[in-house]
Amino acid sequence: MPITANNPDRKSWLHVDKNSDFPIQNIPFGVFLTRDDIITIGTRIGDTAIDLGALHQLGYFKDIPLTDDIFLQDTLNDFIADGRKTWRAVRNKIAEIFDAENNTLKDNLKHKEVVLFRLDEIEMQLPVQIGDYTDFYSSIEHATNVGTMFRDPDNALLPNWLHIPVGYHGRSSSIVPSGIPVHRPKGQTLPAGATEPVFGPSRLVDFELEMAFITTDANDLGEPIPVDEAEEYIFGMVLFNDWSARDMQKWEYVPLGPFLAKSFASSVSPWIVTLDALQPYKVKGPKPLKKQLPYLQQTGEKSYNINLEVAIQPEKHKETVVSRSNFKHMYWSMSQQLAHHTSNGCPVNSGDLMGSGTISGPTPDSYGSMLELSWRGEKPVKLDDGTERKFINDNDTVIMRGYCENNGTRIGFGEVSTKLLPVFEPKKK
Ligand code: MN
């Protein structure tokens, strides 16, 4: 089935600003609470949110085999489990309904009243119930920077790194949507020069600029996914801020890897941009520096040209952009990550989320964490209000954005914006 929804010449009868992340070529999926307190699955064109549950009840998807309640859910998991053919048919149909040449819904005031919402009338929710969350470590620039700082500049990459898309299993219970503030965590750290650890607020809270992909039911126990088929099982992508407490991480990570330094919170952008919508922005990724094992050898373009930026907004001041990077820098592709993840037969399910790992580019202004931008705190980052940051302060808001652009068509992810609150204080009894 062709992806007619991607037609770059199509215009919508809904208003779309020139620089909007959400022209009719995007058609992302999300979950929102309406002004009537109803939870529904929806999409967005320009600054209009569209209730897909209501559209389906009104018969607009009658040519597509869908269960009656597929959009009347508080997560996208069941829709995602329906598979790529269904996602594609639904996106194509939405493009048709909102095409500037199609008057059916455009001229039906009664229908529009129940289907369309202004953004200030809705509240975005977590789009999927995330069963399992895996975080990779797939940027060679990030891995090299961290290895240089913490171990040995001459052997910054560990010997396995060029052979394995390294990853670890994270916690899905602390993943929150954009707009939900998170607390500075407390934990164990080893102060400089000390021989015994202390317990208290982390002093080095950091963001990690990542993207994440969300999968459908991909395989049965024991069944690996071939690398060149992996994209069939990827529903779409979100922006992902993988909050990290660097002082806790440094003390706890040997020998089993990240644990409490990472599991206190991660934040996602609420609209899942489908892999179908991202097809026009495919590019070839970096050339492998070492021959990869056959199950990781991929053909064709498996990377995506997605511009990324991070801003820090202090309380009561405007934001400063502190990093500009691009998803295309990732050394290991999502296909290689998914092929590797399932190479031992581990099942991947609808709604699983896979983080890319921090996406650092080759230049210091493209690093994807404060750890790298401030080089462990040795080079503080200046903000527009005259203050400096080595890491993130209480009441700072961290904002990540991403978009793709070519031949005059732009689609984007919106943003993931999260305020860092002071440590949690128990309510006084
Ligand atoms: Mn991470």
Coordinates of C-alpha atoms and ligand atoms in Angstrom, one line a residue:
M1 CA 0.0 0.0 0.0
P2 CA 1.5 3.4 -1.0
I3 CA 1.9 6.1 1.7
T4 CA -0.4 8.6 0.0
A5 CA -0.5 10.6 3.3
N6 CA 3.1 11.7 2.6
N7 CA 2.1 13.6 -0.6
P8 CA 4.1 16.8 -0.2
D9 CA 1.7 18.8 -2.5
R10 CA -1.4 18.1 -0.3
K11 CA -2.9 21.0 1.6
S12 CA -5.4 20.8 4.4
W13 CA -8.6 22.8 5.0
L14 CA -7.4 23.2 8.6
H15 CA -5.1 26.2 9.2
V16 CA -1.3 25.2 9.4
D17 CA 1.4 27.8 10.2
K18 CA 4.3 27.8 7.8
N19 CA 6.8 26.5 10.4
S20 CA 4.4 24.1 12.1
D21 CA 5.7 20.7 13.0
F22 CA 2.3 19.3 12.2
P23 CA 1.4 19.8 8.5
I24 CA -1.0 17.3 6.9
Q25 CA 2.0 15.3 5.9
N26 CA 2.8 14.4 9.5
I27 CA -0.4 12.9 11.0
P28 CA 1.1 11.7 14.3
F29 CA -0.7 9.7 17.0
G30 CA -1.3 10.5 20.6
V31 CA -3.7 10.2 23.5
F32 CA -5.5 13.1 25.0
L33 CA -8.1 14.1 27.6
T34 CA -10.9 16.3 26.1
R35 CA -12.7 19.2 27.6
D36 CA -15.5 16.8 28.5
D37 CA -13.0 14.6 30.5
I38 CA -13.1 11.8 27.9
I39 CA -9.9 10.0 27.0
T40 CA -9.4 9.3 23.3
I41 CA -6.8 8.5 20.7
G42 CA -6.1 11.4 18.4
T43 CA -4.0 13.1 15.8
R44 CA -3.0 16.7 15.1
I45 CA -2.9 19.0 12.1
G46 CA -1.5 22.5 12.7
D47 CA -2.8 23.6 16.2
T48 CA -6.0 21.5 15.9
A49 CA -6.3 18.2 17.8
I50 CA -8.5 15.6 16.1
D51 CA -10.5 13.0 18.1
L52 CA -10.2 9.8 16.1
G53 CA -12.6 8.0 18.4
A54 CA -15.3 10.5 17.4
L55 CA -14.4 10.3 13.7
H56 CA -14.6 6.5 13.8
Q57 CA -18.1 6.6 15.5
L58 CA -19.3 9.0 12.8
G59 CA -18.3 6.4 10.2
Y60 CA -15.3 8.1 8.6
F61 CA -13.2 4.9 8.8
K62 CA -15.8 2.5 7.6
D63 CA -13.7 1.2 4.7
I64 CA -11.0 0.1 7.1
P65 CA -11.4 -3.1 9.1
L66 CA -11.1 -1.7 12.7
T67 CA -12.8 -2.8 15.9
D68 CA -15.4 -0.3 17.1
D69 CA -13.5 0.8 20.2
I70 CA -10.0 0.9 18.7
F71 CA -9.6 4.6 19.2
L72 CA -11.7 4.8 22.4
Q73 CA -8.7 3.8 24.6
D74 CA -6.4 5.4 27.0
T75 CA -3.3 3.9 25.2
L76 CA -2.2 3.3 21.6
N77 CA -1.1 -0.3 22.3
D78 CA -4.0 -2.1 20.6
F79 CA -3.9 0.1 17.6
I80 CA -0.1 -0.4 17.3
A81 CA -0.6 -4.2 17.7
D82 CA -2.9 -4.1 14.6
G83 CA 0.3 -3.7 12.5
R84 CA 1.7 -1.5 9.8
K85 CA -1.0 -2.1 7.1
T86 CA -3.6 -0.7 9.5
W87 CA -1.5 2.3 10.6
R88 CA -0.9 3.1 6.9
A89 CA -4.5 2.8 5.9
V90 CA -5.6 5.1 8.8
R91 CA -3.0 7.7 8.1
N92 CA -4.0 7.7 4.4
K93 CA -7.7 8.1 5.3
I94 CA -7.0 11.0 7.7
A95 CA -5.0 12.8 4.9
E96 CA -8.1 12.3 2.6
I97 CA -10.6 13.6 5.2
F98 CA -8.6 16.8 5.9
D99 CA -7.5 17.4 2.2
A100 CA -8.4 20.9 1.1
E101 CA -10.3 19.4 -1.8
N102 CA -12.6 17.3 0.4
N103 CA -15.7 19.1 1.8
T104 CA -17.3 16.1 3.6
L105 CA -16.2 16.9 7.1
K106 CA -15.2 20.5 6.3
D107 CA -18.9 21.4 5.6
N108 CA -20.4 19.4 8.5
L109 CA -20.5 21.8 11.5
K110 CA -22.1 19.3 13.8
H111 CA -19.4 16.7 13.1
K112 CA -16.6 19.3 13.4
E113 CA -17.9 20.3 16.8
V114 CA -17.3 16.8 18.3
V115 CA -14.1 16.0 16.4
L116 CA -12.0 19.1 16.5
F117 CA -10.3 20.7 19.6
R118 CA -8.1 23.6 20.2
L119 CA -4.8 22.6 21.9
D120 CA -5.8 24.5 25.1
E121 CA -8.9 22.3 25.4
I122 CA -7.0 19.1 25.7
E123 CA -4.4 17.5 27.9
M124 CA -1.9 15.2 26.3
Q125 CA -1.3 11.8 28.1
L126 CA 1.5 9.2 27.8
P127 CA 0.7 7.7 24.4
V128 CA 1.4 4.1 25.2
Q129 CA 1.5 1.8 28.2
I130 CA 5.2 1.1 28.0
G131 CA 5.8 -2.6 28.9
D132 CA 9.5 -2.6 28.6
Y133 CA 12.0 0.2 28.2
T134 CA 15.5 -0.5 26.8
D135 CA 18.1 2.2 26.5
F136 CA 21.0 2.0 24.0
Y137 CA 24.3 3.8 23.9
S138 CA 24.7 4.2 20.2
S139 CA 26.3 7.6 19.5
I140 CA 30.0 7.1 18.9
E141 CA 30.7 10.7 19.8
H142 CA 28.9 10.4 23.2
A143 CA 30.5 7.0 24.0
T144 CA 34.0 8.5 23.1
N145 CA 33.4 11.6 25.2
V146 CA 32.3 9.7 28.2
G147 CA 35.1 7.2 27.8
T148 CA 37.6 10.0 27.5
M149 CA 36.4 11.7 30.7
F150 CA 35.9 8.7 32.9
R151 CA 38.5 6.2 31.8
D152 CA 41.2 6.6 29.3
P153 CA 41.4 9.1 26.3
D154 CA 43.6 6.6 24.4
N155 CA 41.1 3.8 24.7
A156 CA 37.9 5.8 25.1
L157 CA 35.7 3.1 23.3
L158 CA 35.6 -0.2 25.1
P159 CA 36.5 -3.2 22.8
N160 CA 32.9 -4.4 22.4
W161 CA 31.5 -1.0 21.3
L162 CA 32.1 -1.3 17.6
H163 CA 30.6 -4.8 17.5
I164 CA 27.5 -4.5 19.7
P165 CA 24.8 -1.9 19.9
V166 CA 25.3 -1.7 23.7
G167 CA 22.2 -1.3 25.8
Y168 CA 20.6 -1.9 29.2
H169 CA 17.2 -2.5 30.6
G170 CA 15.6 0.6 32.1
R171 CA 12.4 1.2 34.1
S172 CA 9.2 2.0 32.3
S173 CA 7.3 3.0 35.5
S174 CA 9.0 6.4 35.7
I175 CA 8.5 7.5 32.0
V176 CA 6.3 10.6 32.0
P177 CA 4.9 12.8 29.2
S178 CA 6.1 16.4 28.4
G179 CA 4.8 18.9 31.0
I180 CA 5.0 16.6 34.1
P181 CA 7.7 18.0 36.4
V182 CA 10.3 15.6 38.0
H183 CA 12.1 15.8 41.3
R184 CA 15.8 16.0 41.8
P185 CA 16.6 12.4 43.1
K186 CA 18.4 11.5 46.3
G187 CA 20.9 8.7 46.3
Q188 CA 24.3 7.4 47.2
T189 CA 27.4 9.2 45.9
L190 CA 31.1 9.1 46.8
P191 CA 32.3 12.7 47.4
A192 CA 35.6 13.6 45.9
G193 CA 38.5 12.4 48.1
A194 CA 36.2 10.4 50.4
T195 CA 36.4 6.6 51.0
E196 CA 32.8 6.2 52.3
P197 CA 29.6 7.1 50.4
V198 CA 26.9 9.6 51.5
F199 CA 23.2 9.6 50.9
G200 CA 21.5 12.9 49.8
P201 CA 20.3 15.0 46.9
S202 CA 22.2 14.4 43.6
R203 CA 24.3 17.5 42.8
L204 CA 24.8 16.6 39.2
V205 CA 21.4 16.2 37.5
D206 CA 21.7 16.1 33.8
F207 CA 19.5 15.6 30.7
E208 CA 20.3 13.2 27.9
L209 CA 19.1 14.3 24.4
E210 CA 17.7 11.1 23.0
M211 CA 15.0 9.9 20.6
A212 CA 13.1 6.7 21.3
F213 CA 11.2 4.3 19.0
I214 CA 8.0 2.4 19.9
T215 CA 7.5 -1.1 18.6
T216 CA 4.6 -3.3 17.7
D217 CA 4.4 -7.0 18.6
A218 CA 7.5 -8.1 16.8
N219 CA 8.4 -11.7 17.5
D220 CA 7.7 -14.8 19.6
L221 CA 10.0 -16.1 22.3
G222 CA 13.1 -17.6 20.6
E223 CA 12.5 -15.8 17.3
P224 CA 15.1 -13.2 16.1
I225 CA 14.1 -10.3 13.8
P226 CA 16.4 -10.0 10.7
V227 CA 18.0 -6.5 10.5
D228 CA 16.5 -5.6 7.1
E229 CA 13.0 -6.5 8.3
A230 CA 13.2 -4.6 11.6
E231 CA 11.6 -1.4 10.4
E232 CA 8.3 -3.3 9.8
Y233 CA 8.0 -3.5 13.5
I234 CA 8.7 0.1 14.4
F235 CA 5.5 2.2 14.8
G236 CA 7.1 5.6 15.3
M237 CA 9.4 7.9 17.2
V238 CA 9.3 10.4 20.0
L239 CA 11.7 12.9 21.6
F240 CA 13.2 11.4 24.8
N241 CA 14.9 13.2 27.7
D242 CA 16.6 10.4 29.7
W243 CA 17.2 12.3 33.0
S244 CA 20.5 11.2 34.6
A245 CA 22.2 11.8 38.0
R246 CA 25.9 11.8 37.1
D247 CA 27.3 11.6 40.7
M248 CA 25.0 8.6 41.5
Q249 CA 25.8 7.0 38.2
K250 CA 29.6 7.2 38.7
W251 CA 29.4 5.4 42.1
E252 CA 26.8 2.7 41.2
Y253 CA 27.5 1.7 37.6
V254 CA 30.3 -0.9 38.1
P255 CA 29.9 -3.8 37.3
L256 CA 26.2 -4.1 36.2
G257 CA 25.6 -0.7 34.6
P258 CA 23.1 2.2 35.2
F259 CA 20.5 1.7 37.9
L260 CA 19.0 4.4 40.2
A261 CA 20.9 7.2 38.5
K262 CA 18.7 6.7 35.5
S263 CA 15.4 5.2 36.8
F264 CA 14.1 8.2 38.7
A265 CA 12.6 9.8 35.5
S266 CA 12.6 9.9 31.7
S267 CA 10.4 12.3 29.7
V268 CA 8.8 11.8 26.3
S269 CA 7.1 14.1 23.7
P270 CA 3.4 13.1 23.5
W271 CA 2.9 12.8 19.7
I272 CA 4.3 9.6 18.1
V273 CA 5.5 10.5 14.6
T274 CA 5.2 7.4 12.5
L275 CA 8.1 5.8 10.7
D276 CA 5.9 6.0 7.6
A277 CA 5.8 9.8 7.9
L278 CA 9.6 9.9 8.3
Q279 CA 10.3 8.0 5.1
P280 CA 11.1 11.1 3.0
Y281 CA 13.9 12.0 5.5
K282 CA 15.9 8.7 5.3
V283 CA 19.7 9.0 5.0
K284 CA 22.6 6.6 5.1
G285 CA 24.2 6.5 8.6
P286 CA 27.9 6.6 9.4
K287 CA 30.1 4.0 7.7
P288 CA 31.0 1.1 10.0
L289 CA 34.6 1.5 11.3
K290 CA 34.9 -2.3 11.8
K291 CA 33.3 -5.1 9.9
Q292 CA 30.0 -6.0 11.6
L293 CA 28.8 -9.5 12.2
P294 CA 26.4 -10.7 9.5
Y295 CA 23.2 -10.4 11.7
L296 CA 24.0 -6.6 12.0
Q297 CA 24.9 -5.9 8.4
Q298 CA 22.1 -3.7 7.0
T299 CA 21.4 -2.6 3.4
G300 CA 20.0 0.7 2.1
E301 CA 19.3 3.8 4.1
K302 CA 18.4 3.1 7.7
S303 CA 19.1 6.4 9.4
Y304 CA 17.0 9.6 9.5
N305 CA 17.8 13.2 9.2
I306 CA 16.2 14.8 12.2
N307 CA 17.4 18.1 13.5
L308 CA 17.5 18.3 17.3
E309 CA 18.0 21.0 19.9
V310 CA 18.0 21.4 23.7
A311 CA 17.2 24.6 25.6
I312 CA 17.4 25.4 29.2
Q313 CA 14.9 27.9 30.6
P314 CA 15.6 29.2 34.1
E315 CA 12.6 30.2 36.3
K316 CA 11.3 33.6 35.2
H317 CA 13.7 34.0 32.3
K318 CA 13.6 33.1 28.6
E319 CA 15.3 30.0 27.3
T320 CA 18.8 29.5 25.9
V321 CA 19.5 26.9 23.3
V322 CA 22.5 24.9 24.6
S323 CA 22.9 22.2 22.0
R324 CA 22.0 21.5 18.3
S325 CA 22.5 17.9 17.1
N326 CA 21.0 15.5 14.6
F327 CA 19.7 11.9 14.8
K328 CA 21.7 11.0 11.7
H329 CA 24.9 10.9 13.8
M330 CA 23.8 7.6 15.4
Y331 CA 26.4 5.0 14.7
W332 CA 24.0 2.1 15.2
S333 CA 20.6 2.3 13.5
M334 CA 17.2 1.5 15.1
S335 CA 17.1 -1.6 12.8
Q336 CA 20.5 -2.8 14.2
Q337 CA 19.3 -2.1 17.7
L338 CA 16.1 -4.2 17.2
A339 CA 17.9 -7.0 15.4
H340 CA 20.5 -7.2 18.2
H341 CA 17.8 -7.0 20.9
T342 CA 16.0 -10.0 19.5
S343 CA 19.0 -11.9 18.3
N344 CA 18.9 -14.1 21.4
G345 CA 15.1 -14.6 21.0
C346 CA 13.9 -12.0 23.5
P347 CA 10.3 -11.0 22.6
V348 CA 9.5 -7.3 21.9
N349 CA 5.9 -6.2 22.4
S350 CA 3.5 -3.5 21.3
G351 CA 4.3 -0.4 23.2
D352 CA 7.9 -1.2 24.1
L353 CA 10.1 1.8 24.1
M354 CA 13.8 1.8 22.9
G355 CA 15.9 4.8 23.7
S356 CA 18.7 5.7 21.3
G357 CA 21.2 6.8 23.9
T358 CA 22.5 10.3 24.1
I359 CA 22.8 11.8 20.6
S360 CA 26.0 13.8 20.5
G361 CA 27.3 15.3 17.2
P362 CA 30.9 15.7 16.3
T363 CA 31.3 19.4 17.5
P364 CA 31.2 20.7 21.1
D365 CA 28.0 22.7 20.4
S366 CA 26.2 19.5 19.4
Y367 CA 26.9 17.4 22.5
G368 CA 23.7 15.9 24.0
S369 CA 24.3 16.2 27.7
M370 CA 25.5 18.8 30.2
L371 CA 28.2 16.3 31.2
E372 CA 29.8 16.8 27.7
L373 CA 28.7 20.4 27.1
S374 CA 30.4 21.5 30.3
W375 CA 33.0 18.8 30.1
R376 CA 32.3 17.4 33.7
G377 CA 31.7 20.9 34.9
E378 CA 35.1 22.3 33.8
K379 CA 33.6 24.6 31.1
P380 CA 30.3 26.0 32.5
V381 CA 27.7 26.8 29.9
K382 CA 26.5 30.5 29.7
L383 CA 22.8 31.3 29.6
D384 CA 21.2 34.4 28.2
D385 CA 20.3 35.7 31.6
G386 CA 24.0 35.9 32.6
T387 CA 24.0 32.8 34.8
E388 CA 26.1 29.7 34.2
R389 CA 25.2 26.0 34.4
K390 CA 27.5 23.0 34.9
F391 CA 24.4 20.7 35.3
I392 CA 20.7 21.4 35.8
N393 CA 19.5 23.7 38.7
D394 CA 16.3 23.2 40.6
N395 CA 13.3 24.9 38.8
D396 CA 15.1 24.9 35.5
T397 CA 13.0 23.7 32.6
V398 CA 14.7 21.5 29.9
I399 CA 13.1 21.7 26.5
M400 CA 14.0 19.4 23.6
R401 CA 12.7 19.8 20.0
G402 CA 13.1 18.0 16.7
Y403 CA 12.1 18.3 13.1
C404 CA 12.9 17.1 9.6
E405 CA 12.9 19.3 6.5
N406 CA 13.6 18.8 2.8
N407 CA 12.3 20.3 -0.5
G408 CA 10.1 22.7 1.4
T409 CA 8.2 20.1 3.5
R410 CA 8.8 20.1 7.2
I411 CA 7.5 17.7 9.8
G412 CA 8.4 17.7 13.5
F413 CA 7.9 16.2 16.9
G414 CA 6.8 19.3 18.9
E415 CA 8.7 19.3 22.2
V416 CA 9.3 17.5 25.4
S417 CA 9.5 20.1 28.2
T418 CA 10.2 19.2 31.8
K419 CA 10.8 21.3 34.9
L420 CA 13.2 19.9 37.5
L421 CA 11.7 20.4 41.0
P422 CA 13.8 20.3 44.2
V423 CA 14.0 17.0 46.1
F424 CA 10.8 15.5 47.2
E425 CA 9.7 16.6 50.7
P426 CA 7.2 14.4 52.5
K427 CA 4.0 16.1 53.4
K428 CA 3.9 17.3 57.1
K429 CA 1.4 15.2 59.1
Ligands
MN1 MN 20.1 7.2 28.3

